[in-house]
Short mmCIF file of C-alpha atoms in Angstrom, two decimals:
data_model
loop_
_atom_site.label_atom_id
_atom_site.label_comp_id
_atom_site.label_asym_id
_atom_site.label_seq_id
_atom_site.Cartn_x
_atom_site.Cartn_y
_atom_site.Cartn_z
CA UNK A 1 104.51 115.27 44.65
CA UNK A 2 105.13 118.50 46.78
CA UNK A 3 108.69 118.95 47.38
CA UNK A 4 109.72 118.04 50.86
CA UNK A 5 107.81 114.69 50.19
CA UNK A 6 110.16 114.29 47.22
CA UNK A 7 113.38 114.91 48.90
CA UNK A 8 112.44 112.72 51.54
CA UNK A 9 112.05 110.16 49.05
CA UNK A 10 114.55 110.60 47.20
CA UNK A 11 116.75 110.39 50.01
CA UNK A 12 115.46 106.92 51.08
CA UNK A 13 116.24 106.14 47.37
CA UNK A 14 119.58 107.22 47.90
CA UNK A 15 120.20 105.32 50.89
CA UNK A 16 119.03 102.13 50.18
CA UNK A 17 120.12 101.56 46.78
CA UNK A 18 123.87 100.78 47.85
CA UNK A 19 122.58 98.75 50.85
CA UNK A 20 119.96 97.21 48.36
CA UNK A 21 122.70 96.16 46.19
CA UNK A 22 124.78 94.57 49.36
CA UNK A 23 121.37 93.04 50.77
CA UNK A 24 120.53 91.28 47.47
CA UNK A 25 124.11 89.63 47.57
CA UNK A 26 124.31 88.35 51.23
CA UNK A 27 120.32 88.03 51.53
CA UNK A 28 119.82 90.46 54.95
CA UNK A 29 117.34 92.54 55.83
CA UNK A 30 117.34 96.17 55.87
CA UNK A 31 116.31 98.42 58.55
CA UNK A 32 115.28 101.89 58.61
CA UNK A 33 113.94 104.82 60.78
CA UNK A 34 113.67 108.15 60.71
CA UNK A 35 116.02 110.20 62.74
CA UNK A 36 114.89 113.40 65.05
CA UNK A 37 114.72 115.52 62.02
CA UNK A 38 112.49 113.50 59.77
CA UNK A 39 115.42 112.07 57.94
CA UNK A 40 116.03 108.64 57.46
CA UNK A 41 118.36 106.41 58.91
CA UNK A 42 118.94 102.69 57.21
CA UNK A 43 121.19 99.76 57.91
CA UNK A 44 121.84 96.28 57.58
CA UNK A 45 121.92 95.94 61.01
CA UNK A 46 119.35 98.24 63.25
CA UNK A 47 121.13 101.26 63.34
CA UNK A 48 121.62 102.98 67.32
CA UNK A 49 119.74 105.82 66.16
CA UNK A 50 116.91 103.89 65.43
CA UNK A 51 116.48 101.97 69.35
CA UNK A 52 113.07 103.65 70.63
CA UNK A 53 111.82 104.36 67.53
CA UNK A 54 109.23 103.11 64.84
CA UNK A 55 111.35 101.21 62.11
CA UNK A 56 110.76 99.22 59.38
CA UNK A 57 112.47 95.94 57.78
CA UNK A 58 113.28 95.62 54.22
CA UNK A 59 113.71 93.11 52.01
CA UNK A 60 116.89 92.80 50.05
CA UNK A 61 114.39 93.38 46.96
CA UNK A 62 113.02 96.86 48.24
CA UNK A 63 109.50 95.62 49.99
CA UNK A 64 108.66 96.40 53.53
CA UNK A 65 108.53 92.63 55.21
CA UNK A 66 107.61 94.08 58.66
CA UNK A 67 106.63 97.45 60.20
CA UNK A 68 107.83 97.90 64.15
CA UNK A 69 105.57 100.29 65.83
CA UNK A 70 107.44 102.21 68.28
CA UNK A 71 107.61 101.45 71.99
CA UNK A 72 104.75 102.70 73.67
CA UNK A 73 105.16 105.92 76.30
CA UNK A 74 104.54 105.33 80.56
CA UNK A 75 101.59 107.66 79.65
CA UNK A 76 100.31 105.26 76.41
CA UNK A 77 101.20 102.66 78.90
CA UNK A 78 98.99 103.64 81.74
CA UNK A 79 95.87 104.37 79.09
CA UNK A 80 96.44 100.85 77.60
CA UNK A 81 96.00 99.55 81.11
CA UNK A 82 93.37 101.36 82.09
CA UNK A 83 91.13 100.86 78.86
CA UNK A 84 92.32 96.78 79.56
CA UNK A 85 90.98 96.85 83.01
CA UNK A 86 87.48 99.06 82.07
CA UNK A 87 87.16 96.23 79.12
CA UNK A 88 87.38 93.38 81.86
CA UNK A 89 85.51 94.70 84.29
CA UNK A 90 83.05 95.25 81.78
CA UNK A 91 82.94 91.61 80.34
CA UNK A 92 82.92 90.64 83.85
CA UNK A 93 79.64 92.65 84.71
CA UNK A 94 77.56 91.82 81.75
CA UNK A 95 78.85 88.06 82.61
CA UNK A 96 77.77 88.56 86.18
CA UNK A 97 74.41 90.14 84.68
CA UNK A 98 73.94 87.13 82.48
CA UNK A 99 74.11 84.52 85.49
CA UNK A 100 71.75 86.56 87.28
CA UNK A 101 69.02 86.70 84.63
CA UNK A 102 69.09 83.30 84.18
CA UNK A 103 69.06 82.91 87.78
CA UNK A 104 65.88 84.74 88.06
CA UNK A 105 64.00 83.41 84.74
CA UNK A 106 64.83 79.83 86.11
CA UNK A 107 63.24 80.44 89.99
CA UNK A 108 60.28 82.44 88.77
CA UNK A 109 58.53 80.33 85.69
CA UNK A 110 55.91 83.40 86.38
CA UNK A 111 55.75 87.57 86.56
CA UNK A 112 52.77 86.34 89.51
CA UNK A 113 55.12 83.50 91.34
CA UNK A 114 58.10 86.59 91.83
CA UNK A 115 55.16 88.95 92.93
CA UNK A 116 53.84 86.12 95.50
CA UNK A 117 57.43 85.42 96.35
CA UNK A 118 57.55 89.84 97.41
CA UNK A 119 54.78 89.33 99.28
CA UNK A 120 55.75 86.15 101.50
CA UNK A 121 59.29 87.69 102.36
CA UNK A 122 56.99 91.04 103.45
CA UNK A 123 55.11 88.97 105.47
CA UNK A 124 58.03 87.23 107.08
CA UNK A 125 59.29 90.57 107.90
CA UNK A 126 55.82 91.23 109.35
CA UNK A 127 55.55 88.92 111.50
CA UNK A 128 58.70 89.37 112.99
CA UNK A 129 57.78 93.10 113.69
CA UNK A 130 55.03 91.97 115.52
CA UNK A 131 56.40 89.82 117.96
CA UNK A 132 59.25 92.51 118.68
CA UNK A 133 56.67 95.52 119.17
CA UNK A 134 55.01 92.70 121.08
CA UNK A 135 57.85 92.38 123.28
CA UNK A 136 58.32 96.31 123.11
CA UNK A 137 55.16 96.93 124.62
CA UNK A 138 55.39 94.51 127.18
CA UNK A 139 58.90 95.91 127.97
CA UNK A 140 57.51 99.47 128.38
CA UNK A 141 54.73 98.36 130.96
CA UNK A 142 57.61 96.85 133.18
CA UNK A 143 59.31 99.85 132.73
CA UNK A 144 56.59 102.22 133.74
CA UNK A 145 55.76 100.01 136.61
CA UNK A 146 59.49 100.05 137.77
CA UNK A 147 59.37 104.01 137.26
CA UNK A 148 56.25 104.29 139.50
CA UNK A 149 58.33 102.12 142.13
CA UNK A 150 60.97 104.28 142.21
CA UNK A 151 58.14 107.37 142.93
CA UNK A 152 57.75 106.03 146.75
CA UNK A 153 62.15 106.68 147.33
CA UNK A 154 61.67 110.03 145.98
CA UNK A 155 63.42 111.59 149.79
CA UNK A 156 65.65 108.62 149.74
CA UNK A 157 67.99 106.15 148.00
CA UNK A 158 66.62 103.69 145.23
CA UNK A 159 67.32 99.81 146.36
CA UNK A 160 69.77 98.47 144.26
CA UNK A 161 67.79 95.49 142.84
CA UNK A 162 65.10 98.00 141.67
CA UNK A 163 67.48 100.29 140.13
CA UNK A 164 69.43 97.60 138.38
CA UNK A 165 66.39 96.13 137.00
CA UNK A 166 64.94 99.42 135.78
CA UNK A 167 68.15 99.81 133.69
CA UNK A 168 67.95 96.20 132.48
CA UNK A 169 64.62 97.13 131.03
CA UNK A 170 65.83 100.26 129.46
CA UNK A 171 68.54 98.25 127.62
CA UNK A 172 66.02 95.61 126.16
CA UNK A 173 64.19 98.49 125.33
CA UNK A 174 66.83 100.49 123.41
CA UNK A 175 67.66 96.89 121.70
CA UNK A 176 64.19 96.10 120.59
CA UNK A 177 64.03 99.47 119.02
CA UNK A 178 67.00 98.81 117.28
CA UNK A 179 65.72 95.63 115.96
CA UNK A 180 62.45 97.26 115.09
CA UNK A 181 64.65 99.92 112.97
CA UNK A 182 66.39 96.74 111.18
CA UNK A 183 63.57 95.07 110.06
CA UNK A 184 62.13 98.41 108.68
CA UNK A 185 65.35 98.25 106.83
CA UNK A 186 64.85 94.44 105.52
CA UNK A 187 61.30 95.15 104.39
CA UNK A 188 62.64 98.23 102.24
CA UNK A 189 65.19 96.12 100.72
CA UNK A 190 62.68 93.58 99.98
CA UNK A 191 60.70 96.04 98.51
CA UNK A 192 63.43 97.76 96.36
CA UNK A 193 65.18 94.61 95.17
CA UNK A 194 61.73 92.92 93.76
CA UNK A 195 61.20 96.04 92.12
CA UNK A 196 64.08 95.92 90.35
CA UNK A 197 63.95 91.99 89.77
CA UNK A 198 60.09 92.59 88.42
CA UNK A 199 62.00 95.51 86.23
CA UNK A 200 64.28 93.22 84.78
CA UNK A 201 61.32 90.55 84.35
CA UNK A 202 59.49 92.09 82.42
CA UNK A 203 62.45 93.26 79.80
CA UNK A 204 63.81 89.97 79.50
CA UNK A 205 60.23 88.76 78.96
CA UNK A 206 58.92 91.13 76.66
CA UNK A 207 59.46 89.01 73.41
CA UNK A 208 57.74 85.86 75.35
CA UNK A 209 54.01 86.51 76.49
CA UNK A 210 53.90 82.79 77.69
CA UNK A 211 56.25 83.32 80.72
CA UNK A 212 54.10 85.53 82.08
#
């Protein structure tokens, strides 16, 4: 045993054998730490210097009943927490992962019913593009008929009526535009999310030809 290691334990051998002796008569525990310096420190009551530190409980027969880790540091704290909260919001996203596999092997009994199901939410989207360029062409015949109105008050003022419906069309113009834009937007989304629900398909089917 290197020296140091044998002080040390002859120290603790030192300490506890009079407390040992007292401990076996009344039946209490011992307690012991080590102090600042690597020394230790017993008692038969948990001695001061040993509050905030690791300590360990003896029986009156020498044997360790119960080791006390010490209190945990605000910085062991916060990494305790934050490995706790990454753990749950893990278990909570393969949970939420689970539902929606099941979810999608339930609703599509086929890899061809989810790729008919892509194609009649594209064609939705479809058709409602072409009643709104419908309307958008419609709107921009008005308008160019207003505009060619307006040509005979070019010397003179614009009549109210004509100007205020001129800028009514403009503003169902700049609206049907923007709905155009959105449901260019819906049919990407349709796109991108069956893509990634025929993705996931096909890996939770792999190991089952007949659900395809």
């Amino acid at each position: 045993m290197e020296p140091r290691l044998l002080s040390h334990a002859l120290l603790c051998a030192a300490l506890l054998t009079p407390l040992a002796a007292a401990a076996q008569g009344s039946g209490r525990t011992i307690y012991c730490c080590e102090d600042d310096n690597g020394r230790p420190v017993c008692g038969d009551v948990l001695p001061g210097m040993c509050y905030g530190k690791a300590y360990r409980e003896i029986s009156p027969q020498g044997t360790v009943r119960r080791f006390v880790a010490a209190p945990l540091t605000p910085e062991e704290v916060a990494r305790r927490q934050a490995e706790e909260q990454r753990r749950k919001a893990e278990e909570a996203r393969a949970l939420q992962q689970r539902r929606l596999d099941a979810a999608l092997l339930e609703t599509y009994p086929t890899l061809s019913e989810l790729d008919a199901r892509r194609e009649r939410a594209l064609a939705e989207v479809e058709t409602g593009l072409g009643d709104v360029r419908q309307r958008l062409a419609e709107l921009t015949l008005r308008r160019d008929r207003l505009a060619q109105e307006t040509e005979f008050y070019r010397n003179g003022e614009v009549p109210r009526d004509l100007a205020d419906e001129l800028r009514t069309v403009e503003g169902d113009l700049a609206a049907q535009r923007s709905i155009i834009d959105a449901k260019n937007r819906e049919a990407a989304a349709v796109r991108a999310r069956s893509d990634d629900d025929r993705r996931r398909y096909i890996e939770l089917t792999r190991d089952a030809p007949r659900r395809r």
